[in-house]
Amino acid sequence: MTSNALSIFVTLWGSLPAALFLALCACPLSGAQGGRAVLGVILASALSNLVKFLRFRPRPDNPTGERLPNPLDEAGPWTLKRLIAFAFYVDQGSFPSVHAARSFFLAWVFAAWLHSCGLGVLFFVLAALVAWSRVIRRRHHVSDVLAGALLGCLLGWGLA
């Protein structure tokens, strides 16, 4: 596996589908814990994207900072097409890293719930690899993944 393919594979573990899958894996531990894990993944995603919307910072792979038109500037009802355009609009920002927020949230939660130092270290190493893959792939600056990691850890602490 090439280093590019490896970074793509690692970064996928911070994606929303993978994070929701991992959160659902907490359900056998207890339904309440699984529910809090799913809620935390959703909150980490929503809060990170809210900050991205309010404070635009171009991604490293977009040095000119060009941006799609803001769908909020359009008049009329919200359609599925407009909602998707809004998601792409928000995703153009890099600060904070949503992948890092979700990964560190799940690392915190699983480490706290499983009460295992070894597994806790493993989860945080995996979260750090996800964050670093975002920097290597030029989707985020180091400060973006650090802010995402802090957000994820705060949510994990609050919900665990």
Coordinates of N, CA, C and O in Angstrom, one line a residue:
M1 N 0.9 -1.2 0.0 CA 0.0 0.0 0.0 C 0.9 1.2 0.0 O 1.8 1.4 0.8
T2 N 0.7 2.2 -0.9 CA 1.5 3.4 -1.0 C 1.1 4.3 0.2 O 0.1 4.1 0.8
S3 N 2.0 5.3 0.4 CA 1.7 6.2 1.5 C 0.5 7.0 1.3 O -0.2 7.4 2.2
N4 N 0.2 7.4 0.0 CA -1.0 8.1 -0.3 C -2.2 7.3 -0.1 O -3.2 7.7 0.5
A5 N -2.2 6.0 -0.5 CA -3.4 5.1 -0.2 C -3.5 4.9 1.3 O -4.7 4.9 1.8
L6 N -2.4 4.8 2.0 CA -2.5 4.6 3.5 C -3.1 5.9 4.1 O -4.0 5.7 5.0
S7 N -2.7 7.1 3.7 CA -3.3 8.3 4.3 C -4.8 8.4 4.0 O -5.6 8.9 4.8
I8 N -5.2 7.9 2.8 CA -6.6 7.9 2.5 C -7.4 7.0 3.4 O -8.4 7.3 3.9
F9 N -6.8 5.8 3.6 CA -7.5 4.8 4.4 C -7.6 5.3 5.9 O -8.6 5.2 6.5
V10 N -6.5 5.9 6.4 CA -6.5 6.4 7.8 C -7.5 7.6 7.9 O -8.3 7.6 8.9
T11 N -7.5 8.5 6.9 CA -8.4 9.6 7.0 C -9.9 9.2 7.0 O -10.8 9.9 7.6
L12 N -10.2 8.1 6.4 CA -11.6 7.6 6.3 C -12.1 7.3 7.7 O -13.4 7.4 7.9
W13 N -11.3 6.9 8.6 CA -11.8 6.6 10.0 C -12.3 7.8 10.7 O -12.9 7.6 11.7
G14 N -12.0 9.0 10.2 CA -12.6 10.2 10.8 C -13.8 10.7 10.1 O -14.4 11.7 10.5
S15 N -14.2 9.9 9.1 CA -15.4 10.4 8.3 C -16.7 10.1 9.1 O -16.7 9.3 10.1
L16 N -17.7 10.8 8.7 CA -19.0 10.6 9.5 C -19.5 9.2 9.4 O -19.9 8.7 10.5
P17 N -19.6 8.5 8.3 CA -20.1 7.1 8.3 C -19.2 6.2 9.3 O -19.8 5.4 10.0
A18 N -17.9 6.3 9.2 CA -17.0 5.5 10.0 C -17.2 5.9 11.5 O -17.3 5.0 12.4
A19 N -17.3 7.2 11.8 CA -17.5 7.6 13.2 C -18.8 7.1 13.8 O -18.9 6.6 14.9
L20 N -19.9 7.2 13.0 CA -21.2 6.7 13.4 C -21.1 5.2 13.6 O -21.7 4.6 14.6
F21 N -20.5 4.5 12.7 CA -20.3 3.0 12.9 C -19.6 2.7 14.2 O -20.0 1.8 15.0
L22 N -18.5 3.4 14.5 CA -17.8 3.1 15.7 C -18.6 3.5 16.9 O -18.5 2.8 17.9
A23 N -19.4 4.6 16.8 CA -20.2 5.0 17.9 C -21.3 3.9 18.2 O -21.6 3.6 19.3
L24 N -21.8 3.4 17.1 CA -22.8 2.3 17.3 C -22.2 1.0 17.9 O -22.9 0.2 18.5
C25 N -20.9 0.9 17.7 CA -20.2 -0.3 18.3 C -20.3 -0.2 19.9 O -20.1 -1.2 20.6
A26 N -20.5 1.0 20.4 CA -20.6 1.2 21.9 C -21.9 0.7 22.4 O -22.1 0.5 23.6
C27 N -22.9 0.5 21.5 CA -24.2 0.0 22.0 C -24.2 -1.3 22.8 O -24.9 -1.4 23.8
P28 N -23.4 -2.3 22.4 CA -23.4 -3.5 23.2 C -22.8 -3.3 24.6 O -23.1 -4.0 25.5
L29 N -22.0 -2.2 24.8 CA -21.5 -1.9 26.1 C -22.7 -1.5 27.0 O -22.8 -1.9 28.1
S30 N -23.5 -0.7 26.4 CA -24.7 -0.2 27.1 C -25.5 0.7 26.1 O -24.8 1.4 25.4
G31 N -26.8 0.5 26.0 CA -27.5 1.3 25.1 C -27.4 2.8 25.3 O -27.3 3.6 24.4
A32 N -27.3 3.2 26.6 CA -27.1 4.6 27.0 C -25.8 5.1 26.5 O -25.7 6.3 25.9
Q33 N -24.7 4.3 26.6 CA -23.4 4.8 26.2 C -23.4 4.9 24.7 O -22.8 5.8 24.1
G34 N -24.0 3.9 24.0 CA -24.0 4.0 22.5 C -24.8 5.2 22.1 O -24.4 5.9 21.1
G35 N -25.9 5.5 22.8 CA -26.6 6.7 22.4 C -25.8 8.0 22.6 O -25.9 8.9 21.8
R36 N -25.1 8.1 23.7 CA -24.2 9.2 24.0 C -23.1 9.3 23.0 O -22.7 10.4 22.6
A37 N -22.6 8.2 22.5 CA -21.5 8.2 21.5 C -22.1 8.7 20.2 O -21.4 9.5 19.5
V38 N -23.2 8.3 19.8 CA -23.8 8.8 18.5 C -24.1 10.2 18.7 O -23.8 11.0 17.8
L39 N -24.7 10.7 19.8 CA -24.9 12.1 20.0 C -23.7 12.9 20.0 O -23.6 14.0 19.4
G40 N -22.6 12.4 20.6 CA -21.3 13.1 20.5 C -20.7 13.2 19.2 O -20.2 14.3 18.8
V41 N -20.8 12.2 18.3 CA -20.4 12.3 16.9 C -21.1 13.4 16.2 O -20.6 14.2 15.5
I42 N -22.4 13.4 16.4 CA -23.3 14.4 15.7 C -22.9 15.8 16.3 O -22.8 16.7 15.5
L43 N -22.7 15.9 17.6 CA -22.4 17.2 18.1 C -21.0 17.7 17.7 O -20.8 18.9 17.4
A44 N -20.0 16.8 17.6 CA -18.7 17.1 17.2 C -18.7 17.6 15.7 O -18.1 18.6 15.4
S45 N -19.5 17.0 14.9 CA -19.7 17.4 13.5 C -20.4 18.7 13.4 O -19.9 19.6 12.7
A46 N -21.5 18.9 14.1 CA -22.2 20.1 14.0 C -21.5 21.3 14.6 O -21.4 22.4 13.9
L47 N -20.8 21.2 15.7 CA -20.1 22.3 16.3 C -18.9 22.7 15.4 O -18.6 23.9 15.2
S48 N -18.2 21.7 14.9 CA -17.0 22.0 14.1 C -17.5 22.7 12.8 O -16.9 23.7 12.4
N49 N -18.6 22.2 12.2 CA -19.1 22.9 11.0 C -19.6 24.3 11.3 O -19.5 25.1 10.4
L50 N -20.2 24.5 12.4 CA -20.7 25.8 12.8 C -19.5 26.8 12.9 O -19.6 27.9 12.4
V51 N -18.4 26.4 13.5 CA -17.2 27.2 13.6 C -16.7 27.5 12.2 O -16.3 28.6 11.8
K52 N -16.7 26.4 11.3 CA -16.2 26.6 9.9 C -17.0 27.6 9.2 O -16.5 28.4 8.4
F53 N -18.4 27.6 9.4 CA -19.3 28.5 8.8 C -19.0 29.9 9.3 O -19.0 30.9 8.5
L54 N -18.9 30.1 10.6 CA -18.7 31.5 11.2 C -17.3 32.1 10.9 O -17.2 33.3 10.9
R55 N -16.3 31.2 10.9 CA -15.0 31.7 10.7 C -14.3 31.0 9.6 O -13.6 29.9 9.8
F56 N -14.4 31.5 8.4 CA -13.8 30.8 7.2 C -12.3 31.0 7.2 O -11.8 32.0 7.4
R57 N -11.7 29.8 7.0 CA -10.2 29.8 6.8 C -10.0 28.8 5.6 O -10.4 27.7 5.7
P58 N -9.4 29.3 4.6 CA -9.2 28.4 3.4 C -8.3 27.2 3.7 O -7.5 27.3 4.6
R59 N -8.6 26.1 3.1 CA -7.9 24.9 3.2 C -6.5 25.1 2.6 O -6.3 25.9 1.7
P60 N -5.5 24.3 3.1 CA -4.1 24.5 2.5 C -4.1 24.2 1.0 O -3.2 24.7 0.3
D61 N -5.0 23.3 0.6 CA -4.9 23.0 -0.9 C -5.7 24.0 -1.7 O -5.9 23.8 -2.9
N62 N -6.1 25.1 -1.1 CA -6.8 26.2 -1.7 C -6.2 27.5 -1.3 O -6.8 28.3 -0.6
P63 N -5.0 27.8 -1.7 CA -4.2 29.0 -1.2 C -4.9 30.3 -1.6 O -4.7 31.3 -0.9
T64 N -5.6 30.3 -2.7 CA -6.2 31.6 -3.1 C -7.5 31.9 -2.3 O -7.9 33.1 -2.2
G65 N -8.0 30.9 -1.6 CA -9.2 31.2 -0.7 C -10.5 31.3 -1.5 O -11.5 31.9 -1.0
E66 N -10.5 30.9 -2.8 CA -11.7 31.0 -3.6 C -12.8 30.2 -2.9 O -12.5 29.1 -2.3
R67 N -14.0 30.7 -3.0 CA -15.1 30.0 -2.3 C -16.4 30.0 -3.2 O -16.7 31.0 -3.9
L68 N -17.2 29.0 -3.0 CA -18.4 28.9 -3.7 C -19.4 30.0 -3.2 O -19.2 30.4 -2.1
P69 N -20.4 30.3 -3.9 CA -21.4 31.3 -3.4 C -22.1 30.7 -2.2 O -22.4 29.6 -2.1
N70 N -22.4 31.6 -1.3 CA -23.1 31.3 0.0 C -24.6 31.0 -0.4 O -25.3 31.9 -0.8
P71 N -25.1 29.8 -0.1 CA -26.5 29.5 -0.4 C -27.5 30.3 0.5 O -28.6 30.4 0.2
L72 N -27.0 30.8 1.6 CA -27.8 31.6 2.5 C -28.2 32.9 1.8 O -29.2 33.6 2.2
D73 N -27.4 33.4 0.8 CA -27.7 34.6 0.1 C -28.8 34.5 -0.9 O -29.3 35.5 -1.4
E74 N -29.2 33.2 -1.2 CA -30.2 33.0 -2.2 C -31.6 33.2 -1.5 O -31.7 32.9 -0.3
A75 N -32.6 33.6 -2.2 CA -33.9 33.7 -1.7 C -34.7 32.5 -2.1 O -34.3 31.7 -3.0
G76 N -35.7 32.2 -1.3 CA -36.5 31.0 -1.7 C -36.4 29.9 -0.6 O -35.6 30.0 0.3
P77 N -37.2 28.9 -0.9 CA -37.2 27.8 0.1 C -36.0 26.9 0.0 O -35.2 26.9 -1.0
W78 N -35.8 26.2 1.1 CA -34.7 25.3 1.2 C -35.0 24.0 0.5 O -36.0 23.3 0.8
T79 N -34.3 23.7 -0.5 CA -34.5 22.4 -1.3 C -33.3 21.5 -1.0 O -32.3 21.9 -0.4
L80 N -33.4 20.3 -1.4 CA -32.3 19.3 -1.2 C -31.0 19.8 -1.9 O -29.9 19.8 -1.3
K81 N -31.2 20.4 -3.1 CA -30.1 20.9 -3.9 C -29.4 22.0 -3.1 O -28.2 22.1 -3.0
R82 N -30.2 22.9 -2.5 CA -29.6 24.0 -1.8 C -29.0 23.6 -0.5 O -27.9 24.1 -0.1
L83 N -29.5 22.6 0.2 CA -28.9 22.0 1.4 C -27.6 21.4 1.1 O -26.6 21.6 1.8
I84 N -27.5 20.7 0.0 CA -26.2 20.0 -0.4 C -25.2 21.1 -0.8 O -24.0 21.1 -0.4
A85 N -25.6 22.2 -1.5 CA -24.7 23.3 -1.8 C -24.2 24.0 -0.5 O -23.0 24.3 -0.4
F86 N -25.1 24.1 0.5 CA -24.6 24.7 1.8 C -23.6 23.8 2.4 O -22.6 24.3 3.0
A87 N -23.8 22.5 2.4 CA -22.8 21.5 3.0 C -21.4 21.7 2.3 O -20.4 21.7 2.9
F88 N -21.4 21.8 0.9 CA -20.2 22.0 0.2 C -19.6 23.4 0.5 O -18.4 23.5 0.6
Y89 N -20.4 24.4 0.7 CA -20.0 25.7 1.1 C -19.2 25.7 2.4 O -18.1 26.2 2.6
V90 N -19.8 25.1 3.4 CA -19.2 25.0 4.7 C -17.9 24.1 4.7 O -16.9 24.5 5.3
D91 N -17.9 23.1 3.9 CA -16.8 22.2 3.8 C -15.6 22.8 3.2 O -14.5 22.2 3.4
Q92 N -15.7 23.9 2.6 CA -14.5 24.6 2.0 C -13.6 25.2 3.1 O -12.4 25.5 2.9
G93 N -14.1 25.3 4.3 CA -13.3 25.8 5.4 C -12.4 24.7 6.0 O -12.8 23.6 6.0
S94 N -11.4 25.2 6.7 CA -10.5 24.2 7.3 C -10.5 24.2 8.8 O -10.0 23.2 9.4
F95 N -10.9 25.3 9.4 CA -10.8 25.4 10.9 C -12.2 25.3 11.5 O -13.1 26.0 11.2
P96 N -12.3 24.3 12.4 CA -11.4 23.3 12.9 C -11.6 22.0 12.1 O -12.6 21.9 11.3
S97 N -10.8 21.0 12.3 CA -10.9 19.7 11.6 C -12.0 18.9 12.2 O -12.0 18.5 13.4
V98 N -13.1 18.6 11.4 CA -14.2 17.8 11.8 C -13.7 16.3 12.1 O -14.1 15.7 13.0
H99 N -12.8 15.9 11.2 CA -12.3 14.5 11.3 C -11.6 14.3 12.6 O -11.7 13.3 13.4
A100 N -10.8 15.3 13.0 CA -10.0 15.3 14.3 C -11.0 15.3 15.5 O -10.8 14.6 16.4
A101 N -12.0 16.2 15.4 CA -13.0 16.3 16.5 C -13.7 15.0 16.7 O -13.8 14.5 17.8
R102 N -14.2 14.4 15.6 CA -14.9 13.1 15.8 C -13.9 12.0 16.3 O -14.3 11.2 17.2
S103 N -12.7 11.9 15.8 CA -11.7 10.9 16.1 C -11.3 11.0 17.6 O -11.3 10.0 18.3
F104 N -11.0 12.2 18.1 CA -10.6 12.4 19.4 C -11.8 12.2 20.4 O -11.6 11.8 21.5
F105 N -13.0 12.6 20.0 CA -14.2 12.4 20.8 C -14.3 10.9 21.0 O -14.5 10.4 22.2
L106 N -14.3 10.1 20.0 CA -14.4 8.6 20.1 C -13.3 8.0 20.9 O -13.5 7.1 21.7
A107 N -12.1 8.5 20.7 CA -10.9 8.0 21.5 C -11.2 8.2 23.0 O -11.0 7.3 23.8
W108 N -11.6 9.4 23.3 CA -11.9 9.8 24.7 C -13.0 8.9 25.3 O -12.8 8.3 26.4
V109 N -14.0 8.7 24.5 CA -15.2 8.0 25.0 C -14.8 6.5 25.2 O -15.1 5.9 26.3
F110 N -14.2 5.9 24.2 CA -13.9 4.5 24.3 C -12.8 4.2 25.4 O -12.9 3.3 26.2
A111 N -11.9 5.1 25.6 CA -10.9 5.0 26.6 C -11.5 5.1 28.0 O -11.2 4.3 28.9
A112 N -12.4 6.0 28.2 CA -13.1 6.2 29.4 C -14.0 5.0 29.7 O -14.1 4.5 30.9
W113 N -14.7 4.5 28.8 CA -15.7 3.5 29.0 C -15.1 2.1 29.1 O -15.7 1.2 29.9
L114 N -14.0 1.8 28.5 CA -13.4 0.5 28.5 C -12.4 0.4 29.7 O -12.0 -0.8 30.0
H115 N -12.1 1.4 30.3 CA -11.2 1.4 31.5 C -9.9 0.6 31.3 O -9.5 -0.2 32.1
S116 N -9.3 0.8 30.1 CA -8.1 0.1 29.8 C -7.0 1.1 29.3 O -7.3 1.8 28.3
C117 N -5.9 1.2 30.0 CA -4.9 2.2 29.6 C -4.3 1.8 28.3 O -4.1 2.7 27.4
G118 N -4.1 0.6 28.0 CA -3.5 0.1 26.7 C -4.4 0.5 25.6 O -4.0 1.0 24.6
L119 N -5.7 0.2 25.7 CA -6.7 0.5 24.7 C -6.8 2.0 24.5 O -7.0 2.5 23.4
G120 N -6.8 2.7 25.6 CA -6.9 4.2 25.6 C -5.8 4.8 24.8 O -6.0 5.6 23.9
V121 N -4.6 4.3 25.0 CA -3.4 4.8 24.2 C -3.6 4.5 22.7 O -3.4 5.3 21.9
L122 N -4.1 3.2 22.5 CA -4.3 2.8 21.1 C -5.3 3.7 20.4 O -5.1 4.2 19.3
F123 N -6.4 4.0 21.1 CA -7.5 4.9 20.5 C -6.9 6.3 20.2 O -7.2 6.9 19.2
F124 N -6.1 6.8 21.1 CA -5.6 8.2 20.9 C -4.5 8.2 19.8 O -4.4 9.2 19.1
V125 N -3.8 7.1 19.7 CA -2.8 7.0 18.6 C -3.5 7.0 17.3 O -3.1 7.7 16.3
L126 N -4.6 6.2 17.2 CA -5.4 6.2 16.0 C -6.0 7.6 15.7 O -6.0 8.0 14.5
A127 N -6.5 8.3 16.7 CA -7.1 9.6 16.5 C -6.0 10.6 16.0 O -6.2 11.4 15.1
A128 N -4.8 10.4 16.5 CA -3.7 11.3 16.1 C -3.3 11.0 14.7 O -3.0 11.9 13.9
L129 N -3.3 9.7 14.3 CA -3.0 9.3 12.9 C -4.1 9.9 11.9 O -3.7 10.4 10.8
V130 N -5.4 9.9 12.3 CA -6.4 10.5 11.5 C -6.1 12.0 11.3 O -6.2 12.5 10.2
A131 N -5.8 12.7 12.4 CA -5.5 14.1 12.4 C -4.3 14.4 11.5 O -4.4 15.3 10.7
W132 N -3.3 13.6 11.7 CA -2.1 13.8 10.9 C -2.3 13.6 9.4 O -1.8 14.2 8.6
S133 N -3.1 12.6 9.1 CA -3.4 12.3 7.7 C -4.1 13.5 7.0 O -4.0 13.7 5.8
R134 N -4.9 14.2 7.8 CA -5.6 15.4 7.3 C -4.5 16.5 6.9 O -4.7 17.3 6.0
V135 N -3.5 16.6 7.7 CA -2.4 17.6 7.5 C -1.6 17.1 6.2 O -1.3 17.9 5.3
I136 N -1.3 15.8 6.2 CA -0.5 15.3 5.1 C -1.2 15.5 3.8 O -0.6 15.8 2.7
R137 N -2.5 15.3 3.8 CA -3.3 15.3 2.6 C -3.6 16.8 2.2 O -4.3 17.1 1.2
R138 N -3.1 17.8 3.0 CA -3.2 19.2 2.7 C -4.7 19.7 2.8 O -5.1 20.6 2.1
R139 N -5.5 19.0 3.7 CA -6.8 19.4 3.9 C -6.9 20.4 5.1 O -7.9 21.1 5.3
H140 N -5.9 20.3 6.0 CA -5.9 21.1 7.2 C -4.5 21.6 7.6 O -3.5 20.9 7.2
H141 N -4.5 22.7 8.3 CA -3.3 23.1 9.0 C -3.1 22.4 10.3 O -4.1 21.9 10.8
V142 N -2.0 22.4 10.9 CA -1.8 21.8 12.2 C -2.7 22.4 13.2 O -3.3 21.7 14.0
S143 N -2.9 23.7 13.2 CA -3.8 24.4 14.2 C -5.2 23.9 14.0 O -6.0 23.9 15.0
D144 N -5.6 23.5 12.8 CA -7.0 23.1 12.6 C -7.2 21.7 13.3 O -8.3 21.5 13.9
V145 N -6.3 20.8 13.1 CA -6.4 19.5 13.8 C -6.3 19.6 15.3 O -6.9 18.9 16.0
L146 N -5.4 20.5 15.8 CA -5.3 20.7 17.2 C -6.6 21.2 17.8 O -7.1 20.8 18.9
A147 N -7.3 22.2 17.1 CA -8.5 22.7 17.6 C -9.6 21.6 17.5 O -10.4 21.5 18.4
G148 N -9.6 20.8 16.5 CA -10.6 19.7 16.4 C -10.4 18.7 17.5 O -11.3 18.2 18.1
A149 N -9.1 18.4 17.7 CA -8.8 17.5 18.8 C -9.3 18.0 20.2 O -9.8 17.2 21.0
L150 N -9.0 19.3 20.4 CA -9.5 19.9 21.7 C -11.0 19.8 21.8 O -11.5 19.4 22.8
L151 N -11.7 20.2 20.7 CA -13.1 20.1 20.7 C -13.6 18.7 21.0 O -14.5 18.5 21.8
G152 N -13.0 17.7 20.3 CA -13.4 16.3 20.5 C -13.2 15.8 21.9 O -14.0 15.1 22.5
C153 N -12.0 16.2 22.5 CA -11.7 15.8 23.9 C -12.7 16.4 24.9 O -13.1 15.8 25.8
L154 N -13.0 17.7 24.7 CA -14.0 18.4 25.6 C -15.3 17.7 25.5 O -16.0 17.5 26.5
L155 N -15.8 17.4 24.3 CA -17.1 16.7 24.2 C -17.0 15.3 24.8 O -18.0 14.9 25.4
G156 N -15.9 14.6 24.6 CA -15.7 13.3 25.2 C -15.8 13.4 26.7 O -16.4 12.6 27.3
W157 N -15.1 14.3 27.2 CA -15.1 14.5 28.7 C -16.5 14.8 29.2 O -16.9 14.3 30.2
G158 N -17.2 15.6 28.4 CA -18.5 16.1 28.9 C -19.5 14.9 28.8 O -20.5 14.8 29.6
L159 N -19.4 14.1 27.8 CA -20.4 13.0 27.6 C -20.0 11.7 28.1 O -20.9 10.8 28.3
A160 N -18.7 11.5 28.4 CA -18.3 10.2 28.9 C -18.6 10.1 30.4 O -18.8 9.1 31.0

